[in-house]
Amino acid sequence: MNVKQKTIKSEVSVQGVGLHTGANVTLTFCPAPDNHGFKFQRTDLPGTPIVDADCDNVTDTARGTTISQNGASVSTIEHVMASLVGMDLDNVLMKLDGPETPIMDGSAILFLEALESAGIQVQDIDREYFQIPHNITYTEPDRKVEIVAMPLDDYRFTCMIDYNSPVLGSQHAGISSIAEFKKEIASCRTFCFLHELEYQLQNNLIKGGDLNNAIVIVDKEVTKEELDHLAKIFNRTAMEVAPQGILNNMELRYQNEPARHKLLDMIGDLALVGMHLKGHIMAARPGHAANVAFAKKIKAAIKKEKNKKTQHVYDPSVKPLYDVVQIMEILPHRQPFLFIDKILELSKTHVVGVKNVTMNEEFFKGHFPGAPVFPGVLQIEAMAQTGGILVLSTVPDPRNYLTLFLKIDNVRFRAQVCPGDTIVFRCDLMEPIRRGIAQMKGVGMVGGKVVVEAEMMAQIVKVKESESVS
């Protein structure tokens, strides 16, 4: 049974401060319609601009993940995004009256609990998953970062962190299904090393920092004077180093809480792919920059798979709808400038034609005779002739009409075409023919691979009977 998309039943708000900006903000989760996805809205800016939660909109990953669009930015979104995935949602609008989401307790649990209180609304449209088709990998050798997504009929995560720290050591965390997110991952808080905390304090980079929303790992010798200074900054009576090697501002919720939080961050960042995923994600030493780069790689794989699905693979050996003799009864072109050998399909909105490329073509005598390649301009001409069959099929007497091409846009040559190849062209009307003007999208394929694509505009022109070409 297909899974339906989900949103929340009612609005729900959380309030807090931004970790880095220190701004007091209110984040309101709102129900959204089918196919809306996850979007942020900056209600404090003129025009209340929308920012799509999309990896292509990421503009900064230095101290969290920031997205920007339409003149607006939203920072530190990873915990919010992880809560949305953990709640198995599809469509939510998040209204924010400041530049950064609230840090809350440094985890995703308070966002998740707010979403739970709003209730879940099942929607009418089926959810679309991207099932990882093959291993997708990302590496950063200099930082020893490795991430791989492997095929699996679920959403599973395994994460390893290693900061060469004698206190933190190497840690692992994992969940076998995203259904475990709330119990195992959502409450795991962000962490930093003491030397990072000191640098950020000195440079005023964590204006909303509080020892209630971060685990501080003591990775160096620290004096009582330094601890007293930290206690004063954070308005504490005393500060000590706990046996686990962390400041005693809080107790660990899990022994491997830092690794679990890195897994939380990764779930949030990969939500920027824009689709629910099915696969096993394994990561060594991930961070926001690597997560986002990996998300873009998955998004590129999604686009590639969608292109495959939209491109029909035709068998050029089947009996044609029109053979070359019948084609010449429609088109005025003749050898050596007739570049279509068969028409396989023809409807009111599309046509499929075949061009067999052989070494006997006249142009190979002068076009790279030592390394013959079917010229790109002639590929476009063959595509145009295929489209001409579609256009001329709309008039009762095609022999008395010509198709004059007015414009060609967005031409892409994806691969070389050589003698022995068979190109299958498909042309689809981009909109209905009006006033004799036709706009088409054309794609040429060799086997299952796209070799050329273009958008074309043509005009149907009637000629006198005496001028018609037979």
GROMACS .gro file of C-alpha atoms in nm:
model
  470
    1MET     CA    1   0.000   0.000   0.000
    2ASN     CA    2   0.129   0.344  -0.090
    3VAL     CA    3   0.227   0.577   0.193
    4LYS     CA    4   0.043   0.910   0.193
    5GLN     CA    5   0.205   1.247   0.253
    6LYS     CA    6   0.167   1.399   0.601
    7THR     CA    7   0.149   1.743   0.758
    8ILE     CA    8   0.049   1.864   1.106
    9LYS     CA    9  -0.309   1.928   1.213
   10SER     CA   10  -0.259   2.270   1.373
   11GLU     CA   11  -0.004   2.544   1.428
   12VAL     CA   12   0.236   2.510   1.717
   13SER     CA   13   0.513   2.747   1.833
   14VAL     CA   14   0.836   2.723   2.026
   15GLN     CA   15   1.040   3.011   2.161
   16GLY     CA   16   1.407   3.048   2.244
   17VAL     CA   17   1.731   3.216   2.146
   18GLY     CA   18   1.955   3.161   1.847
   19LEU     CA   19   2.282   2.996   1.947
   20HIS     CA   20   2.503   3.225   1.741
   21THR     CA   21   2.296   3.542   1.707
   22GLY     CA   22   2.154   3.548   2.058
   23ALA     CA   23   1.826   3.675   1.910
   24ASN     CA   24   1.501   3.588   2.086
   25VAL     CA   25   1.288   3.414   1.824
   26THR     CA   26   0.958   3.236   1.784
   27LEU     CA   27   0.938   2.944   1.546
   28THR     CA   28   0.587   2.842   1.440
   29PHE     CA   29   0.522   2.514   1.264
   30CYS     CA   30   0.222   2.543   1.030
   31PRO     CA   31   0.023   2.286   0.828
   32ALA     CA   32   0.104   2.292   0.457
   33PRO     CA   33  -0.069   2.151   0.146
   34ASP     CA   34   0.024   1.847  -0.061
   35ASN     CA   35   0.366   1.862  -0.233
   36HIS     CA   36   0.462   2.177  -0.039
   37GLY     CA   37   0.771   2.028   0.122
   38PHE     CA   38   0.958   2.203   0.402
   39LYS     CA   39   0.990   2.581   0.382
   40PHE     CA   40   1.088   2.862   0.619
   41GLN     CA   41   0.923   3.204   0.613
   42ARG     CA   42   1.096   3.510   0.761
   43THR     CA   43   0.799   3.696   0.906
   44ASP     CA   44   1.025   3.975   1.039
   45LEU     CA   45   1.138   4.085   0.692
   46PRO     CA   46   0.949   4.298   0.437
   47GLY     CA   47   0.738   4.078   0.212
   48THR     CA   48   0.784   3.781   0.449
   49PRO     CA   49   1.012   3.593   0.203
   50ILE     CA   50   1.008   3.215   0.173
   51VAL     CA   51   1.327   3.006   0.192
   52ASP     CA   52   1.300   2.651   0.058
   53ALA     CA   53   1.473   2.389   0.274
   54ASP     CA   54   1.690   2.268  -0.013
   55CYS     CA   55   2.058   2.176  -0.027
   56ASP     CA   56   2.098   2.401  -0.332
   57ASN     CA   57   2.008   2.696  -0.106
   58VAL     CA   58   2.282   2.628   0.151
   59THR     CA   59   2.511   2.929   0.183
   60ASP     CA   60   2.712   2.853   0.498
   61THR     CA   61   2.812   2.543   0.694
   62ALA     CA   62   3.076   2.693   0.924
   63ARG     CA   63   2.885   2.677   1.256
   64GLY     CA   64   2.565   2.504   1.150
   65THR     CA   65   2.367   2.490   0.829
   66THR     CA   66   2.239   2.816   0.679
   67ILE     CA   67   2.005   2.844   0.381
   68SER     CA   68   1.933   3.159   0.179
   69GLN     CA   69   1.678   3.252  -0.088
   70ASN     CA   70   1.476   3.554  -0.196
   71GLY     CA   71   1.699   3.790   0.000
   72ALA     CA   72   1.649   3.603   0.329
   73SER     CA   73   1.855   3.358   0.533
   74VAL     CA   74   1.779   3.110   0.808
   75SER     CA   75   2.062   2.969   1.019
   76THR     CA   76   2.116   2.660   1.233
   77ILE     CA   77   1.830   2.466   1.075
   78GLU     CA   78   1.969   2.113   1.116
   79HIS     CA   79   1.793   2.024   1.445
   80VAL     CA   80   1.457   2.150   1.318
   81MET     CA   81   1.496   1.955   0.993
   82ALA     CA   82   1.590   1.638   1.183
   83SER     CA   83   1.274   1.667   1.392
   84LEU     CA   84   1.059   1.690   1.077
   85VAL     CA   85   1.217   1.373   0.936
   86GLY     CA   86   1.194   1.202   1.273
   87MET     CA   87   0.820   1.279   1.279
   88ASP     CA   88   0.782   1.129   0.929
   89LEU     CA   89   0.637   1.452   0.786
   90ASP     CA   90   0.632   1.582   0.428
   91ASN     CA   91   0.478   1.929   0.423
   92VAL     CA   92   0.537   2.198   0.685
   93LEU     CA   93   0.573   2.576   0.669
   94MET     CA   94   0.793   2.719   0.944
   95LYS     CA   95   0.739   3.084   1.027
   96LEU     CA   96   1.035   3.246   1.196
   97ASP     CA   97   1.060   3.602   1.328
   98GLY     CA   98   1.439   3.614   1.330
   99PRO     CA   99   1.750   3.502   1.140
  100GLU     CA  100   1.819   3.180   1.332
  101THR     CA  101   1.613   2.895   1.470
  102PRO     CA  102   1.611   2.867   1.852
  103ILE     CA  103   1.873   2.634   1.995
  104MET     CA  104   1.638   2.511   2.273
  105ASP     CA  105   1.830   2.245   2.473
  106GLY     CA  106   2.079   2.178   2.189
  107SER     CA  107   1.891   1.876   2.056
  108ALA     CA  108   1.580   1.809   1.846
  109ILE     CA  109   1.356   1.671   2.119
  110LEU     CA  110   1.166   1.993   2.202
  111PHE     CA  111   1.087   2.051   1.833
  112LEU     CA  112   0.972   1.693   1.800
  113GLU     CA  113   0.749   1.715   2.109
  114ALA     CA  114   0.593   2.037   1.977
  115LEU     CA  115   0.515   1.867   1.647
  116GLU     CA  116   0.365   1.571   1.831
  117SER     CA  117   0.136   1.808   2.024
  118ALA     CA  118   0.012   1.956   1.694
  119GLY     CA  119  -0.102   1.615   1.571
  120ILE     CA  120  -0.047   1.446   1.236
  121GLN     CA  121  -0.273   1.495   0.935
  122VAL     CA  122  -0.258   1.231   0.658
  123GLN     CA  123  -0.298   1.392   0.316
  124ASP     CA  124  -0.441   1.276  -0.016
  125ILE     CA  125  -0.126   1.250  -0.230
  126ASP     CA  126   0.110   0.953  -0.229
  127ARG     CA  127   0.456   1.011  -0.090
  128GLU     CA  128   0.746   0.968  -0.329
  129TYR     CA  129   1.059   0.796  -0.200
  130PHE     CA  130   1.404   0.790  -0.351
  131GLN     CA  131   1.544   0.442  -0.306
  132ILE     CA  132   1.923   0.449  -0.328
  133PRO     CA  133   1.987   0.254  -0.653
  134HIS     CA  134   2.357   0.183  -0.600
  135ASN     CA  135   2.639   0.287  -0.371
  136ILE     CA  136   2.678   0.667  -0.366
  137THR     CA  137   3.001   0.782  -0.204
  138TYR     CA  138   3.159   1.105  -0.085
  139THR     CA  139   3.510   1.149   0.054
  140GLU     CA  140   3.735   1.425   0.182
  141PRO     CA  141   4.075   1.253   0.211
  142ASP     CA  142   4.246   1.544   0.388
  143ARG     CA  143   3.988   1.535   0.669
  144LYS     CA  144   3.937   1.157   0.650
  145VAL     CA  145   3.567   1.206   0.584
  146GLU     CA  146   3.387   0.914   0.422
  147ILE     CA  147   3.012   0.886   0.358
  148VAL     CA  148   2.834   0.617   0.160
  149ALA     CA  149   2.466   0.552   0.085
  150MET     CA  150   2.381   0.191   0.006
  151PRO     CA  151   2.057   0.033  -0.124
  152LEU     CA  152   1.813  -0.070   0.150
  153ASP     CA  153   1.434  -0.082   0.178
  154ASP     CA  154   1.437   0.139   0.490
  155TYR     CA  155   1.624   0.444   0.622
  156ARG     CA  156   1.918   0.332   0.836
  157PHE     CA  157   2.213   0.527   0.974
  158THR     CA  158   2.557   0.438   1.107
  159CYS     CA  159   2.794   0.712   1.223
  160MET     CA  160   3.150   0.719   1.355
  161ILE     CA  161   3.333   1.021   1.495
  162ASP     CA  162   3.700   1.054   1.584
  163TYR     CA  163   3.854   1.388   1.680
  164ASN     CA  164   4.188   1.245   1.799
  165SER     CA  165   4.079   1.343   2.148
  166PRO     CA  166   4.194   1.132   2.444
  167VAL     CA  167   3.877   1.239   2.629
  168LEU     CA  168   3.620   1.178   2.357
  169GLY     CA  169   3.794   0.897   2.175
  170SER     CA  170   3.634   0.719   1.881
  171GLN     CA  171   3.256   0.683   1.909
  172HIS     CA  172   2.991   0.504   1.706
  173ALA     CA  173   2.616   0.543   1.686
  174GLY     CA  174   2.344   0.396   1.468
  175ILE     CA  175   1.976   0.336   1.418
  176SER     CA  176   1.831   0.051   1.213
  177SER     CA  177   1.524   0.255   1.112
  178ILE     CA  178   1.419   0.620   1.121
  179ALA     CA  179   1.134   0.504   1.348
  180GLU     CA  180   1.398   0.485   1.626
  181PHE     CA  181   1.480   0.855   1.595
  182LYS     CA  182   1.271   0.980   1.887
  183LYS     CA  183   1.390   0.722   2.136
  184GLU     CA  184   1.756   0.697   2.037
  185ILE     CA  185   1.862   1.025   1.874
  186ALA     CA  186   1.625   1.320   1.919
  187SER     CA  187   1.737   1.416   2.271
  188CYS     CA  188   2.112   1.409   2.199
  189ARG     CA  189   2.262   1.755   2.241
  190THR     CA  190   2.524   1.945   2.050
  191PHE     CA  191   2.876   1.947   2.183
  192CYS     CA  192   3.197   2.142   2.151
  193PHE     CA  193   3.551   2.128   2.282
  194LEU     CA  194   3.664   2.369   2.551
  195HIS     CA  195   3.921   2.533   2.322
  196GLU     CA  196   3.643   2.598   2.066
  197LEU     CA  197   3.420   2.744   2.337
  198GLU     CA  198   3.694   2.983   2.448
  199TYR     CA  199   3.758   3.096   2.089
  200GLN     CA  200   3.389   3.152   2.022
  201LEU     CA  201   3.347   3.346   2.346
  202GLN     CA  202   3.648   3.566   2.267
  203ASN     CA  203   3.511   3.637   1.919
  204ASN     CA  204   3.148   3.684   2.029
  205LEU     CA  205   3.034   3.396   1.808
  206ILE     CA  206   2.788   3.231   2.047
  207LYS     CA  207   2.579   3.517   2.173
  208GLY     CA  208   2.304   3.276   2.265
  209GLY     CA  209   2.538   3.018   2.415
  210ASP     CA  210   2.442   2.868   2.746
  211LEU     CA  211   2.578   2.574   2.934
  212ASN     CA  212   2.227   2.429   2.932
  213ASN     CA  213   2.234   2.366   2.557
  214ALA     CA  214   2.577   2.218   2.488
  215ILE     CA  215   2.809   1.950   2.614
  216VAL     CA  216   3.157   2.097   2.668
  217ILE     CA  217   3.439   1.845   2.630
  218VAL     CA  218   3.751   1.942   2.824
  219ASP     CA  219   4.031   1.856   2.583
  220LYS     CA  220   4.317   2.033   2.763
  221GLU     CA  221   4.454   2.105   3.107
  222VAL     CA  222   4.241   2.369   3.272
  223THR     CA  223   4.316   2.574   3.581
  224LYS     CA  224   4.079   2.668   3.861
  225GLU     CA  225   4.105   3.030   3.749
  226GLU     CA  226   3.984   2.937   3.400
  227LEU     CA  227   3.695   2.739   3.547
  228ASP     CA  228   3.601   3.030   3.773
  229HIS     CA  229   3.610   3.262   3.470
  230LEU     CA  230   3.375   3.033   3.277
  231ALA     CA  231   3.144   3.009   3.578
  232LYS     CA  232   3.127   3.387   3.591
  233ILE     CA  233   3.053   3.418   3.217
  234PHE     CA  234   2.769   3.166   3.238
  235ASN     CA  235   2.641   3.288   3.574
  236ARG     CA  236   2.729   2.972   3.762
  237THR     CA  237   2.841   2.948   4.122
  238ALA     CA  238   3.110   2.693   4.041
  239MET     CA  239   3.246   2.495   3.751
  240GLU     CA  240   3.433   2.165   3.756
  241VAL     CA  241   3.547   1.892   3.520
  242ALA     CA  242   3.331   1.582   3.558
  243PRO     CA  243   3.488   1.233   3.552
  244GLN     CA  244   3.370   1.183   3.193
  245GLY     CA  245   3.598   1.469   3.085
  246ILE     CA  246   3.317   1.721   3.035
  247LEU     CA  247   3.223   2.034   3.224
  248ASN     CA  248   2.984   1.952   3.505
  249ASN     CA  249   2.711   2.176   3.363
  250MET     CA  250   2.512   1.866   3.269
  251GLU     CA  251   2.512   1.489   3.268
  252LEU     CA  252   2.539   1.284   2.951
  253ARG     CA  253   2.211   1.131   2.837
  254TYR     CA  254   2.404   0.856   2.658
  255GLN     CA  255   2.766   0.751   2.689
  256ASN     CA  256   2.806   0.812   2.315
  257GLU     CA  257   2.586   1.123   2.303
  258PRO     CA  258   2.830   1.320   2.081
  259ALA     CA  259   2.822   1.050   1.811
  260ARG     CA  260   2.444   1.032   1.834
  261HIS     CA  261   2.422   1.408   1.793
  262LYS     CA  262   2.641   1.395   1.482
  263LEU     CA  263   2.396   1.139   1.347
  264LEU     CA  264   2.111   1.381   1.432
  265ASP     CA  265   2.287   1.658   1.239
  266MET     CA  266   2.335   1.427   0.943
  267ILE     CA  267   1.965   1.334   0.935
  268GLY     CA  268   1.875   1.705   0.941
  269ASP     CA  269   2.120   1.802   0.669
  270LEU     CA  270   2.019   1.513   0.440
  271ALA     CA  271   1.656   1.626   0.474
  272LEU     CA  272   1.763   1.908   0.240
  273VAL     CA  273   1.762   1.653  -0.044
  274GLY     CA  274   1.388   1.724  -0.059
  275MET     CA  275   1.262   1.364  -0.067
  276HIS     CA  276   1.220   1.079   0.177
  277LEU     CA  277   1.509   0.840   0.130
  278LYS     CA  278   1.543   0.465   0.150
  279GLY     CA  279   1.896   0.345   0.203
  280HIS     CA  280   2.168   0.278   0.456
  281ILE     CA  281   2.381   0.586   0.525
  282MET     CA  282   2.723   0.514   0.674
  283ALA     CA  283   2.947   0.805   0.770
  284ALA     CA  284   3.292   0.848   0.919
  285ARG     CA  285   3.376   1.190   1.065
  286PRO     CA  286   3.080   1.375   0.908
  287GLY     CA  287   3.022   1.749   0.942
  288HIS     CA  288   2.778   2.002   0.800
  289ALA     CA  289   2.989   2.080   0.492
  290ALA     CA  290   3.032   1.711   0.406
  291ASN     CA  291   2.665   1.636   0.481
  292VAL     CA  292   2.546   1.910   0.245
  293ALA     CA  293   2.791   1.808  -0.028
  294PHE     CA  294   2.664   1.451   0.006
  295ALA     CA  295   2.302   1.572  -0.005
  296LYS     CA  296   2.378   1.746  -0.334
  297LYS     CA  297   2.527   1.425  -0.467
  298ILE     CA  298   2.211   1.233  -0.376
  299LYS     CA  299   1.997   1.507  -0.531
  300ALA     CA  300   2.198   1.475  -0.854
  301ALA     CA  301   2.135   1.099  -0.847
  302ILE     CA  302   1.763   1.165  -0.803
  303LYS     CA  303   1.762   1.392  -1.105
  304LYS     CA  304   1.949   1.132  -1.309
  305GLU     CA  305   1.704   0.857  -1.213
  306LYS     CA  306   1.407   1.078  -1.294
  307ASN     CA  307   1.553   1.153  -1.635
  308LYS     CA  308   1.585   0.780  -1.697
  309LYS     CA  309   1.221   0.727  -1.605
  310THR     CA  310   1.100   1.004  -1.833
  311GLN     CA  311   1.308   0.881  -2.126
  312HIS     CA  312   1.139   0.584  -2.292
  313VAL     CA  313   1.373   0.327  -2.439
  314TYR     CA  314   1.245   0.217  -2.779
  315ASP     CA  315   1.325  -0.090  -2.984
  316PRO     CA  316   1.426   0.038  -3.331
  317SER     CA  317   1.380  -0.312  -3.475
  318VAL     CA  318   0.999  -0.312  -3.436
  319LYS     CA  319   0.783  -0.255  -3.741
  320PRO     CA  320   0.774   0.121  -3.805
  321LEU     CA  321   0.463   0.333  -3.829
  322TYR     CA  322   0.623   0.505  -4.132
  323ASP     CA  323   0.918   0.373  -4.333
  324VAL     CA  324   1.149   0.602  -4.528
  325VAL     CA  325   0.927   0.597  -4.839
  326GLN     CA  326   0.627   0.707  -4.634
  327ILE     CA  327   0.838   0.972  -4.463
  328MET     CA  328   0.924   1.119  -4.804
  329GLU     CA  329   0.552   1.155  -4.872
  330ILE     CA  330   0.537   1.397  -4.577
  331LEU     CA  331   0.876   1.568  -4.561
  332PRO     CA  332   1.028   1.757  -4.856
  333HIS     CA  333   1.383   1.644  -4.771
  334ARG     CA  334   1.574   1.403  -4.993
  335GLN     CA  335   1.910   1.225  -4.991
  336PRO     CA  336   2.168   1.334  -4.883
  337PHE     CA  337   1.970   1.561  -4.651
  338LEU     CA  338   1.699   1.329  -4.528
  339PHE     CA  339   1.808   1.216  -4.181
  340ILE     CA  340   1.513   1.010  -4.062
  341ASP     CA  341   1.474   0.642  -4.156
  342LYS     CA  342   1.167   0.542  -3.954
  343ILE     CA  343   0.882   0.678  -3.745
  344LEU     CA  344   0.796   0.446  -3.457
  345GLU     CA  345   0.524   0.646  -3.282
  346LEU     CA  346   0.304   0.944  -3.361
  347SER     CA  347   0.031   1.105  -3.153
  348LYS     CA  348  -0.122   1.451  -3.128
  349THR     CA  349   0.154   1.558  -2.888
  350HIS     CA  350   0.462   1.348  -2.959
  351VAL     CA  351   0.659   1.164  -3.226
  352VAL     CA  352   0.940   0.908  -3.216
  353GLY     CA  353   1.181   0.873  -3.510
  354VAL     CA  354   1.493   0.671  -3.585
  355LYS     CA  355   1.820   0.767  -3.754
  356ASN     CA  356   2.065   0.490  -3.843
  357VAL     CA  357   2.415   0.636  -3.861
  358THR     CA  358   2.635   0.456  -4.115
  359MET     CA  359   2.981   0.516  -4.257
  360ASN     CA  360   2.820   0.564  -4.600
  361GLU     CA  361   2.690   0.913  -4.505
  362GLU     CA  362   2.814   1.175  -4.751
  363PHE     CA  363   2.935   1.414  -4.480
  364PHE     CA  364   3.183   1.163  -4.337
  365LYS     CA  365   3.399   1.221  -4.646
  366GLY     CA  366   3.495   1.560  -4.510
  367HIS     CA  367   3.392   1.557  -4.143
  368PHE     CA  368   3.667   1.392  -3.938
  369PRO     CA  369   3.716   1.108  -4.193
  370GLY     CA  370   3.988   0.958  -3.973
  371ALA     CA  371   3.770   0.971  -3.662
  372PRO     CA  372   3.410   0.995  -3.785
  373VAL     CA  373   3.157   1.163  -3.552
  374PHE     CA  374   2.798   1.246  -3.646
  375PRO     CA  375   2.800   1.631  -3.646
  376GLY     CA  376   2.598   1.795  -3.372
  377VAL     CA  377   2.427   2.034  -3.614
  378LEU     CA  378   2.303   1.736  -3.816
  379GLN     CA  379   2.177   1.569  -3.499
  380ILE     CA  380   1.965   1.881  -3.446
  381GLU     CA  381   1.852   1.868  -3.810
  382ALA     CA  382   1.748   1.503  -3.769
  383MET     CA  383   1.561   1.596  -3.451
  384ALA     CA  384   1.394   1.884  -3.638
  385GLN     CA  385   1.286   1.653  -3.919
  386THR     CA  386   1.136   1.419  -3.660
  387GLY     CA  387   0.949   1.714  -3.512
  388GLY     CA  388   0.844   1.813  -3.863
  389ILE     CA  389   0.653   1.487  -3.896
  390LEU     CA  390   0.460   1.576  -3.578
  391VAL     CA  391   0.384   1.929  -3.694
  392LEU     CA  392   0.281   1.830  -4.048
  393SER     CA  393   0.055   1.555  -3.913
  394THR     CA  394  -0.175   1.833  -3.790
  395VAL     CA  395  -0.267   1.948  -4.144
  396PRO     CA  396  -0.477   1.747  -4.396
  397ASP     CA  397  -0.237   1.789  -4.691
  398PRO     CA  398   0.120   1.792  -4.553
  399ARG     CA  399   0.273   1.784  -4.905
  400ASN     CA  400   0.155   2.142  -4.947
  401TYR     CA  401   0.321   2.267  -4.626
  402LEU     CA  402   0.670   2.333  -4.498
  403THR     CA  403   0.795   2.361  -4.141
  404LEU     CA  404   1.032   2.652  -4.095
  405PHE     CA  405   1.227   2.642  -3.770
  406LEU     CA  406   1.232   2.979  -3.596
  407LYS     CA  407   1.437   2.915  -3.285
  408ILE     CA  408   1.647   2.651  -3.112
  409ASP     CA  409   1.724   2.682  -2.739
  410ASN     CA  410   1.892   2.490  -2.458
  411VAL     CA  411   2.087   2.260  -2.686
  412ARG     CA  412   2.300   2.003  -2.504
  413PHE     CA  413   2.527   1.742  -2.663
  414ARG     CA  414   2.579   1.470  -2.402
  415ALA     CA  415   2.792   1.216  -2.591
  416GLN     CA  416   2.949   1.147  -2.930
  417VAL     CA  417   2.749   0.965  -3.196
  418CYS     CA  418   2.955   0.747  -3.429
  419PRO     CA  419   2.894   0.522  -3.732
  420GLY     CA  420   2.705   0.212  -3.625
  421ASP     CA  421   2.494   0.401  -3.369
  422THR     CA  422   2.119   0.426  -3.395
  423ILE     CA  423   1.966   0.746  -3.259
  424VAL     CA  424   1.606   0.740  -3.143
  425PHE     CA  425   1.455   1.088  -3.132
  426ARG     CA  426   1.147   1.179  -2.930
  427CYS     CA  427   0.986   1.519  -2.973
  428ASP     CA  428   0.703   1.637  -2.746
  429LEU     CA  429   0.491   1.949  -2.785
  430MET     CA  430   0.564   2.187  -2.498
  431GLU     CA  431   0.225   2.354  -2.550
  432PRO     CA  432  -0.059   2.332  -2.804
  433ILE     CA  433   0.013   2.458  -3.157
  434ARG     CA  434  -0.123   2.811  -3.190
  435ARG     CA  435  -0.140   3.017  -3.509
  436GLY     CA  436   0.082   2.767  -3.684
  437ILE     CA  437   0.359   2.796  -3.421
  438ALA     CA  438   0.482   2.478  -3.255
  439GLN     CA  439   0.721   2.452  -2.958
  440MET     CA  440   0.881   2.117  -2.893
  441LYS     CA  441   1.121   1.951  -2.655
  442GLY     CA  442   1.344   1.702  -2.836
  443VAL     CA  443   1.567   1.428  -2.695
  444GLY     CA  444   1.796   1.192  -2.887
  445MET     CA  445   1.908   0.862  -2.733
  446VAL     CA  446   2.151   0.590  -2.828
  447GLY     CA  447   2.043   0.282  -2.637
  448GLY     CA  448   1.939   0.410  -2.294
  449LYS     CA  449   2.174   0.709  -2.299
  450VAL     CA  450   2.075   1.064  -2.387
  451VAL     CA  451   2.315   1.204  -2.649
  452VAL     CA  452   2.141   1.528  -2.747
  453GLU     CA  453   1.852   1.744  -2.632
  454ALA     CA  454   1.707   2.077  -2.743
  455GLU     CA  455   1.398   2.297  -2.742
  456MET     CA  456   1.273   2.403  -3.087
  457MET     CA  457   1.017   2.643  -3.228
  458ALA     CA  458   0.877   2.595  -3.579
  459GLN     CA  459   0.616   2.757  -3.800
  460ILE     CA  460   0.386   2.574  -4.042
  461VAL     CA  461   0.384   2.755  -4.378
  462LYS     CA  462   0.157   2.664  -4.670
  463VAL     CA  463   0.307   2.668  -5.018
  464LYS     CA  464   0.134   2.678  -5.356
  465GLU     CA  465   0.048   2.347  -5.519
  466SER     CA  466   0.298   2.411  -5.796
  467GLU     CA  467   0.571   2.481  -5.542
  468SER     CA  468   0.509   2.180  -5.324
  469VAL     CA  469   0.792   1.934  -5.312
  470SER     CA  470   0.720   1.575  -5.405
   0.00000   0.00000   0.00000
